[in-house]
mmCIF file of C-alpha atoms and ligand atoms in Angstrom:
data_model
loop_
_atom_site.group_PDB
_atom_site.id
_atom_site.type_symbol
_atom_site.label_atom_id
_atom_site.label_comp_id
_atom_site.label_asym_id
_atom_site.label_seq_id
_atom_site.Cartn_x
_atom_site.Cartn_y
_atom_site.Cartn_z
ATOM 1 C CA UNK A 1018 0.000 0.000 0.000
ATOM 2 C CA UNK A 1019 1.004 3.603 -0.480
ATOM 3 C CA UNK A 1020 3.135 4.908 2.399
ATOM 4 C CA UNK A 1021 1.243 7.428 4.558
ATOM 5 C CA UNK A 1022 3.959 10.073 4.539
ATOM 6 C CA UNK A 1023 4.322 10.452 0.796
ATOM 7 C CA UNK A 1024 3.094 13.440 -1.163
ATOM 8 C CA UNK A 1025 4.331 12.361 -4.585
ATOM 9 C CA UNK A 1026 2.227 10.149 -6.858
ATOM 10 C CA UNK A 1027 4.128 7.216 -8.352
ATOM 11 C CA UNK A 1028 4.058 6.316 -12.051
ATOM 12 C CA UNK A 1029 5.767 3.534 -13.960
ATOM 13 C CA UNK A 1030 7.698 4.561 -17.076
ATOM 14 C CA UNK A 1031 7.290 1.611 -19.430
ATOM 15 C CA UNK A 1032 5.720 0.343 -22.631
ATOM 16 C CA UNK A 1033 5.331 -3.190 -21.301
ATOM 17 C CA UNK A 1034 2.106 -4.270 -19.501
ATOM 18 C CA UNK A 1035 4.012 -7.200 -17.913
ATOM 19 C CA UNK A 1036 6.015 -4.622 -15.974
ATOM 20 C CA UNK A 1037 2.802 -2.909 -14.886
ATOM 21 C CA UNK A 1038 1.631 -6.206 -13.439
ATOM 22 C CA UNK A 1039 4.962 -6.866 -11.721
ATOM 23 C CA UNK A 1040 5.224 -3.394 -10.175
ATOM 24 C CA UNK A 1041 1.574 -3.383 -9.108
ATOM 25 C CA UNK A 1042 2.100 -6.628 -7.302
ATOM 26 C CA UNK A 1043 5.343 -5.433 -5.639
ATOM 27 C CA UNK A 1044 4.023 -2.019 -4.528
ATOM 28 C CA UNK A 1045 0.354 -2.850 -4.096
ATOM 29 C CA UNK A 1046 -0.547 0.375 -5.906
ATOM 30 C CA UNK A 1047 0.418 2.478 -8.907
ATOM 31 C CA UNK A 1048 -0.901 5.964 -9.646
ATOM 32 C CA UNK A 1049 -0.248 5.847 -13.353
ATOM 33 C CA UNK A 1050 2.044 4.933 -16.219
ATOM 34 C CA UNK A 1051 3.872 6.879 -18.886
ATOM 35 C CA UNK A 1052 4.689 5.522 -22.332
ATOM 36 C CA UNK A 1053 6.513 6.975 -25.322
ATOM 37 C CA UNK A 1054 7.574 5.735 -28.774
ATOM 38 C CA UNK A 1055 11.006 4.588 -27.564
ATOM 39 C CA UNK A 1056 9.442 2.587 -24.720
ATOM 40 C CA UNK A 1057 6.978 0.921 -27.116
ATOM 41 C CA UNK A 1058 9.924 0.035 -29.367
ATOM 42 C CA UNK A 1059 11.390 -1.861 -26.370
ATOM 43 C CA UNK A 1060 8.188 -3.877 -25.733
ATOM 44 C CA UNK A 1061 9.284 -7.564 -25.650
ATOM 45 C CA UNK A 1062 6.211 -8.838 -27.536
ATOM 46 C CA UNK A 1063 6.805 -6.349 -30.334
ATOM 47 C CA UNK A 1064 10.520 -7.127 -30.447
ATOM 48 C CA UNK A 1065 9.614 -10.797 -30.678
ATOM 49 C CA UNK A 1066 7.296 -10.201 -33.626
ATOM 50 C CA UNK A 1067 10.027 -8.291 -35.436
ATOM 51 C CA UNK A 1068 12.727 -10.836 -34.738
ATOM 52 C CA UNK A 1069 10.392 -13.555 -36.070
ATOM 53 C CA UNK A 1070 10.391 -11.651 -39.339
ATOM 54 C CA UNK A 1071 6.874 -10.209 -39.088
ATOM 55 C CA UNK A 1072 6.450 -7.222 -41.372
ATOM 56 C CA UNK A 1073 4.612 -4.360 -39.706
ATOM 57 C CA UNK A 1074 3.060 -1.280 -41.240
ATOM 58 C CA UNK A 1075 2.716 2.025 -39.435
ATOM 59 C CA UNK A 1076 -0.951 1.162 -38.866
ATOM 60 C CA UNK A 1077 0.030 -2.199 -37.315
ATOM 61 C CA UNK A 1078 2.411 -0.445 -34.900
ATOM 62 C CA UNK A 1079 -0.233 2.089 -33.994
ATOM 63 C CA UNK A 1080 -2.721 -0.706 -33.304
ATOM 64 C CA UNK A 1081 -0.122 -2.486 -31.206
ATOM 65 C CA UNK A 1082 0.407 0.726 -29.196
ATOM 66 C CA UNK A 1083 -3.362 0.995 -28.728
ATOM 67 C CA UNK A 1084 -3.555 -2.602 -27.447
ATOM 68 C CA UNK A 1085 -0.683 -2.010 -24.999
ATOM 69 C CA UNK A 1086 -2.249 1.158 -23.652
ATOM 70 C CA UNK A 1087 -5.632 -0.549 -23.248
ATOM 71 C CA UNK A 1088 -4.079 -3.428 -21.348
ATOM 72 C CA UNK A 1089 -2.281 -1.022 -19.014
ATOM 73 C CA UNK A 1090 -5.403 1.078 -18.550
ATOM 74 C CA UNK A 1091 -7.414 -1.978 -17.465
ATOM 75 C CA UNK A 1092 -4.840 -2.704 -14.750
ATOM 76 C CA UNK A 1093 -4.851 0.858 -13.367
ATOM 77 C CA UNK A 1094 -8.338 2.179 -14.155
ATOM 78 C CA UNK A 1095 -8.144 4.790 -11.380
ATOM 79 C CA UNK A 1096 -4.721 5.960 -12.565
ATOM 80 C CA UNK A 1097 -3.522 7.934 -15.543
ATOM 81 C CA UNK A 1098 -1.889 6.528 -18.660
ATOM 82 C CA UNK A 1099 0.207 8.845 -20.826
ATOM 83 C CA UNK A 1100 0.035 8.201 -24.563
ATOM 84 C CA UNK A 1101 2.347 10.126 -26.879
ATOM 85 C CA UNK A 1102 1.544 11.569 -30.309
ATOM 86 C CA UNK A 1103 3.978 10.885 -33.140
ATOM 87 C CA UNK A 1104 5.627 14.238 -33.765
ATOM 88 C CA UNK A 1105 8.883 15.814 -34.785
ATOM 89 C CA UNK A 1106 9.977 19.434 -34.401
ATOM 90 C CA UNK A 1107 8.043 20.397 -37.552
ATOM 91 C CA UNK A 1108 4.739 18.562 -36.980
ATOM 92 C CA UNK A 1109 1.889 21.062 -37.463
ATOM 93 C CA UNK A 1110 -0.802 21.588 -34.873
ATOM 94 C CA UNK A 1111 -3.559 20.047 -37.044
ATOM 95 C CA UNK A 1112 -1.670 16.741 -37.219
ATOM 96 C CA UNK A 1113 -1.217 16.680 -33.454
ATOM 97 C CA UNK A 1114 -4.908 17.424 -32.913
ATOM 98 C CA UNK A 1115 -6.031 14.537 -35.128
ATOM 99 C CA UNK A 1116 -3.731 12.064 -33.392
ATOM 100 C CA UNK A 1117 -4.501 13.321 -29.891
ATOM 101 C CA UNK A 1118 -8.271 13.127 -30.395
ATOM 102 C CA UNK A 1119 -7.948 9.594 -31.755
ATOM 103 C CA UNK A 1120 -5.623 8.409 -28.950
ATOM 104 C CA UNK A 1121 -7.884 9.919 -26.329
ATOM 105 C CA UNK A 1122 -10.652 7.525 -27.454
ATOM 106 C CA UNK A 1123 -8.428 4.503 -26.781
ATOM 107 C CA UNK A 1124 -8.853 4.590 -22.999
ATOM 108 C CA UNK A 1125 -10.897 6.565 -20.462
ATOM 109 C CA UNK A 1126 -7.894 7.615 -18.354
ATOM 110 C CA UNK A 1127 -5.428 9.077 -20.872
ATOM 111 C CA UNK A 1128 -3.121 12.046 -20.602
ATOM 112 C CA UNK A 1129 -2.015 12.843 -24.151
ATOM 113 C CA UNK A 1130 1.680 13.598 -24.430
ATOM 114 C CA UNK A 1131 2.584 16.533 -26.637
ATOM 115 C CA UNK A 1132 6.026 18.040 -27.211
ATOM 116 C CA UNK A 1133 6.866 21.573 -26.098
ATOM 117 C CA UNK A 1134 7.071 23.096 -29.567
ATOM 118 C CA UNK A 1135 4.986 26.049 -30.791
ATOM 119 C CA UNK A 1136 2.519 23.573 -32.352
ATOM 120 C CA UNK A 1137 2.500 21.374 -29.252
ATOM 121 C CA UNK A 1138 1.633 24.365 -27.057
ATOM 122 C CA UNK A 1139 -1.140 25.447 -29.370
ATOM 123 C CA UNK A 1140 -2.489 21.892 -29.463
ATOM 124 C CA UNK A 1141 -2.397 21.791 -25.643
ATOM 125 C CA UNK A 1142 -4.285 25.071 -25.468
ATOM 126 C CA UNK A 1143 -7.009 23.810 -27.815
ATOM 127 C CA UNK A 1144 -7.287 20.282 -26.430
ATOM 128 C CA UNK A 1145 -7.418 21.269 -22.762
ATOM 129 C CA UNK A 1146 -10.159 23.770 -23.575
ATOM 130 C CA UNK A 1147 -12.094 20.767 -24.962
ATOM 131 C CA UNK A 1148 -11.553 18.939 -21.653
ATOM 132 C CA UNK A 1149 -8.706 16.667 -22.759
ATOM 133 C CA UNK A 1150 -5.853 15.955 -20.337
ATOM 134 C CA UNK A 1151 -2.279 16.507 -21.511
ATOM 135 C CA UNK A 1152 1.276 15.704 -20.481
ATOM 136 C CA UNK A 1153 3.757 18.180 -21.959
ATOM 137 C CA UNK A 1154 6.963 16.317 -22.556
ATOM 138 C CA UNK A 1155 10.674 16.839 -23.250
ATOM 139 C CA UNK A 1156 10.944 19.833 -20.936
ATOM 140 C CA UNK A 1157 14.472 21.116 -20.347
ATOM 141 C CA UNK A 1158 14.081 24.797 -19.415
ATOM 142 C CA UNK A 1159 12.066 26.996 -17.091
ATOM 143 C CA UNK A 1160 11.020 29.075 -20.123
ATOM 144 C CA UNK A 1161 9.394 25.966 -21.599
ATOM 145 C CA UNK A 1162 7.712 25.183 -18.278
ATOM 146 C CA UNK A 1163 6.377 28.746 -18.062
ATOM 147 C CA UNK A 1164 5.049 28.581 -21.642
ATOM 148 C CA UNK A 1165 3.127 25.388 -20.766
ATOM 149 C CA UNK A 1166 1.735 27.092 -17.679
ATOM 150 C CA UNK A 1167 0.482 30.098 -19.650
ATOM 151 C CA UNK A 1168 -0.847 28.070 -22.614
ATOM 152 C CA UNK A 1169 -3.042 26.039 -20.231
ATOM 153 C CA UNK A 1170 -3.981 28.763 -17.745
ATOM 154 C CA UNK A 1171 -7.469 28.233 -16.343
ATOM 155 C CA UNK A 1172 -7.419 24.461 -16.848
ATOM 156 C CA UNK A 1173 -8.270 22.453 -13.751
ATOM 157 C CA UNK A 1174 -5.559 20.851 -11.622
ATOM 158 C CA UNK A 1175 -4.972 17.252 -12.672
ATOM 159 C CA UNK A 1176 -5.455 17.914 -16.375
ATOM 160 C CA UNK A 1177 -1.956 19.204 -17.157
ATOM 161 C CA UNK A 1178 1.279 17.407 -16.397
ATOM 162 C CA UNK A 1179 4.684 18.811 -17.258
ATOM 163 C CA UNK A 1180 7.534 16.339 -17.758
ATOM 164 C CA UNK A 1181 11.001 17.750 -17.057
ATOM 165 C CA UNK A 1182 13.663 15.189 -18.029
ATOM 166 C CA UNK A 1183 16.408 14.550 -15.476
ATOM 167 C CA UNK A 1184 18.736 11.946 -16.987
ATOM 168 C CA UNK A 1185 19.211 13.660 -20.326
ATOM 169 C CA UNK A 1186 20.530 16.791 -18.575
ATOM 170 C CA UNK A 1187 22.809 14.622 -16.428
ATOM 171 C CA UNK A 1188 24.082 13.051 -19.666
ATOM 172 C CA UNK A 1189 25.582 16.380 -20.666
ATOM 173 C CA UNK A 1190 27.057 17.161 -17.234
ATOM 174 C CA UNK A 1191 24.163 19.363 -16.065
ATOM 175 C CA UNK A 1192 22.518 18.389 -12.794
ATOM 176 C CA UNK A 1193 19.021 17.313 -13.871
ATOM 177 C CA UNK A 1194 17.860 17.322 -10.249
ATOM 178 C CA UNK A 1195 18.743 21.016 -9.963
ATOM 179 C CA UNK A 1196 16.372 21.608 -12.888
ATOM 180 C CA UNK A 1197 13.617 19.745 -11.014
ATOM 181 C CA UNK A 1198 14.313 21.935 -7.952
ATOM 182 C CA UNK A 1199 14.023 25.066 -10.126
ATOM 183 C CA UNK A 1200 10.710 24.115 -11.779
ATOM 184 C CA UNK A 1201 9.357 22.970 -8.414
ATOM 185 C CA UNK A 1202 10.303 26.343 -6.878
ATOM 186 C CA UNK A 1203 8.880 28.299 -9.836
ATOM 187 C CA UNK A 1204 5.544 26.458 -9.618
ATOM 188 C CA UNK A 1205 5.411 26.891 -5.835
ATOM 189 C CA UNK A 1206 4.551 30.530 -6.603
ATOM 190 C CA UNK A 1207 1.892 29.593 -9.189
ATOM 191 C CA UNK A 1208 -1.818 28.707 -9.067
ATOM 192 C CA UNK A 1209 -0.772 25.030 -9.118
ATOM 193 C CA UNK A 1210 -2.774 23.973 -12.170
ATOM 194 C CA UNK A 1211 0.315 22.438 -13.846
ATOM 195 C CA UNK A 1212 1.659 19.387 -12.022
ATOM 196 C CA UNK A 1213 5.329 18.510 -12.195
ATOM 197 C CA UNK A 1214 5.946 14.929 -13.337
ATOM 198 C CA UNK A 1215 9.649 14.210 -12.922
ATOM 199 C CA UNK A 1216 10.784 12.026 -15.852
ATOM 200 C CA UNK A 1217 13.900 10.463 -17.342
ATOM 201 C CA UNK A 1218 14.622 9.032 -13.901
ATOM 202 C CA UNK A 1219 17.665 6.802 -14.282
ATOM 203 C CA UNK A 1220 18.857 6.119 -10.749
ATOM 204 C CA UNK A 1221 17.418 5.240 -7.372
ATOM 205 C CA UNK A 1222 18.909 8.523 -6.086
ATOM 206 C CA UNK A 1223 16.925 10.523 -8.675
ATOM 207 C CA UNK A 1224 13.784 8.785 -7.440
ATOM 208 C CA UNK A 1225 14.586 9.292 -3.745
ATOM 209 C CA UNK A 1226 15.338 12.969 -4.200
ATOM 210 C CA UNK A 1227 12.049 13.494 -6.082
ATOM 211 C CA UNK A 1228 10.244 12.021 -3.051
ATOM 212 C CA UNK A 1229 12.286 14.191 -0.697
ATOM 213 C CA UNK A 1230 11.382 17.321 -2.692
ATOM 214 C CA UNK A 1231 7.738 16.241 -2.740
ATOM 215 C CA UNK A 1232 7.228 16.834 -6.457
ATOM 216 C CA UNK A 1233 3.655 16.169 -7.608
ATOM 217 C CA UNK A 1234 4.483 13.046 -9.611
ATOM 218 C CA UNK A 1235 7.458 10.935 -10.564
ATOM 219 C CA UNK A 1236 7.688 8.328 -13.310
ATOM 220 C CA UNK A 1237 10.412 5.698 -13.021
ATOM 221 C CA UNK A 1238 11.430 2.471 -14.773
ATOM 222 C CA UNK A 1239 10.274 -0.837 -13.252
ATOM 223 C CA UNK A 1240 13.783 -1.633 -12.001
ATOM 224 C CA UNK A 1241 13.763 1.452 -9.749
ATOM 225 C CA UNK A 1242 10.221 0.920 -8.452
ATOM 226 C CA UNK A 1243 11.065 -2.700 -7.623
ATOM 227 C CA UNK A 1244 14.157 -1.472 -5.781
ATOM 228 C CA UNK A 1245 11.897 0.898 -3.838
ATOM 229 C CA UNK A 1246 9.670 -2.072 -2.912
ATOM 230 C CA UNK A 1247 12.766 -3.902 -1.649
ATOM 231 C CA UNK A 1248 13.510 -0.858 0.524
ATOM 232 C CA UNK A 1249 9.998 -1.158 2.025
ATOM 233 C CA UNK A 1250 8.913 1.973 0.098
ATOM 234 C CA UNK A 1251 11.029 4.179 2.319
ATOM 235 C CA UNK A 1252 10.644 7.941 2.105
ATOM 236 C CA UNK A 1253 13.936 9.820 2.575
ATOM 237 C CA UNK A 1254 14.310 11.628 5.870
ATOM 238 C CA UNK A 1255 14.645 15.403 6.163
ATOM 239 C CA UNK A 1256 18.399 15.011 6.360
ATOM 240 C CA UNK A 1257 18.626 13.324 2.937
ATOM 241 C CA UNK A 1258 21.297 14.895 0.703
ATOM 242 C CA UNK A 1259 21.477 14.299 -3.047
ATOM 243 C CA UNK A 1260 24.998 13.787 -4.350
ATOM 244 C CA UNK A 1261 25.346 15.571 -7.696
ATOM 245 C CA UNK A 1262 28.956 14.461 -8.160
ATOM 246 C CA UNK A 1263 30.809 16.691 -10.611
ATOM 247 C CA UNK A 1264 27.705 17.896 -12.447
ATOM 248 C CA UNK A 1265 26.984 21.605 -12.792
ATOM 249 C CA UNK A 1266 23.771 23.005 -11.305
ATOM 250 C CA UNK A 1267 21.317 24.820 -13.543
ATOM 251 C CA UNK A 1268 20.819 28.284 -12.089
ATOM 252 C CA UNK A 1269 17.315 29.357 -11.063
ATOM 253 C CA UNK A 1270 15.889 31.869 -13.539
ATOM 254 C CA UNK A 1271 13.339 34.394 -12.357
ATOM 255 C CA UNK A 1272 10.773 33.648 -15.078
ATOM 256 C CA UNK A 1273 7.468 35.497 -14.825
ATOM 257 C CA UNK A 1274 4.287 33.535 -15.456
ATOM 258 C CA UNK A 1275 2.205 36.301 -16.978
ATOM 259 C CA UNK A 1276 3.539 36.742 -20.510
ATOM 260 C CA UNK A 1277 1.864 35.448 -23.684
ATOM 261 C CA UNK A 1278 3.021 31.888 -24.299
ATOM 262 C CA UNK A 1279 4.572 32.816 -27.662
ATOM 263 C CA UNK A 1280 6.890 35.261 -25.890
ATOM 264 C CA UNK A 1281 8.862 32.600 -24.040
ATOM 265 C CA UNK A 1282 12.015 31.179 -25.565
ATOM 266 C CA UNK A 1283 10.931 27.565 -25.892
ATOM 267 C CA UNK A 1284 13.788 26.283 -28.021
ATOM 268 C CA UNK A 1285 16.051 23.679 -26.453
ATOM 269 C CA UNK A 1286 18.455 21.409 -28.334
ATOM 270 C CA UNK A 1287 17.553 18.454 -26.103
ATOM 271 C CA UNK A 1288 13.867 18.813 -27.028
ATOM 272 C CA UNK A 1289 14.792 18.633 -30.719
ATOM 273 C CA UNK A 1290 17.140 15.702 -30.109
ATOM 274 C CA UNK A 1291 14.464 13.934 -28.031
ATOM 275 C CA UNK A 1292 11.873 14.313 -30.781
ATOM 276 C CA UNK A 1293 14.335 13.050 -33.392
ATOM 277 C CA UNK A 1294 15.032 9.990 -31.235
ATOM 278 C CA UNK A 1295 11.329 9.196 -30.711
ATOM 279 C CA UNK A 1296 10.731 9.436 -34.470
ATOM 280 C CA UNK A 1297 13.781 7.289 -35.300
ATOM 281 C CA UNK A 1298 12.812 4.610 -32.732
ATOM 282 C CA UNK A 1299 9.242 4.508 -34.053
ATOM 283 C CA UNK A 1300 10.267 4.418 -37.701
ATOM 284 C CA UNK A 1301 12.738 1.611 -37.012
ATOM 285 C CA UNK A 1302 9.719 -0.610 -36.250
ATOM 286 C CA UNK A 1303 8.052 -0.072 -39.608
ATOM 287 C CA UNK A 1304 8.946 -2.540 -42.372
ATOM 288 C CA UNK A 1305 10.363 -0.861 -45.454
HETATM 289 O O1 G3P B 2626 9.745 9.538 -18.992
HETATM 290 C C1 G3P B 2626 10.575 9.821 -20.064
HETATM 291 C C2 G3P B 2626 11.590 8.761 -20.168
HETATM 292 O O2 G3P B 2626 11.052 7.595 -20.706
HETATM 293 C C3 G3P B 2626 12.826 9.155 -20.869
HETATM 294 O O3 G3P B 2626 13.827 8.503 -20.195
HETATM 295 O O4 G3P B 2626 15.964 7.463 -19.869
HETATM 296 O O5 G3P B 2626 15.100 7.841 -22.195
HETATM 297 O O6 G3P B 2626 15.885 9.743 -20.821
HETATM 298 P P1 G3P B 2626 15.274 8.382 -20.802
#
């Protein structure tokens, strides 16, 4: 069962329903699950089909994704399941809208993942005004976080998640956890309608520090959640210190939350690289 003294909701980051089952049984609860094209590409059943020489069209892969998401949704009907649109840095808003509306019919408990590009923000603005729930992904700067906040202003709490990525900042020597601290601090002064979902969690220490900070949500791979179960779902004490090693902290920027969303500088190289990777992983599944 969920520990009493925990503020953060716990999500599994995986495209494999077998892991949902395993983590649910180890923890006794799960608040949600996040998926993305790269995680679906790692699904063992799909990998098996491909290694057996099955030829799959883009429609087949999409249907497979739908089946996976439906299976996960049935296991955590009270939770949230994030489903990501297929998009690159150039994908126009209309294309995102079509995909998002379709994916949102797959399950009753979806958050639709959209990238933080100009089109993604516009799509989020339109879709949330229609009552759809979104998870804005590949976030690497406070400017991007602020743009998401403004583009969805007025939307009810619970309908908008923001996914700052920790591990990919660490990869380039920047302390991803300092970025989480900064977004957490920036949103502490906000109306709270955007919830911070810490993502790209690679280590048990990332996970622990997210709990210590009390971020709204954290999504972590099965391996880390199972490790947490082995540690009796401990919550770090007040004295917990995160060791950033030799990484450089990202400095807190005083970003105001009352500009127009188009006025924020939303470009980040890691967002572009992340989109390119999702597209490449997805396209690698499609038979030529
Ligand atoms: O939640 C996003 C996550 O799946 C990305 O993780 O390890 O590919 O940076 P990673």
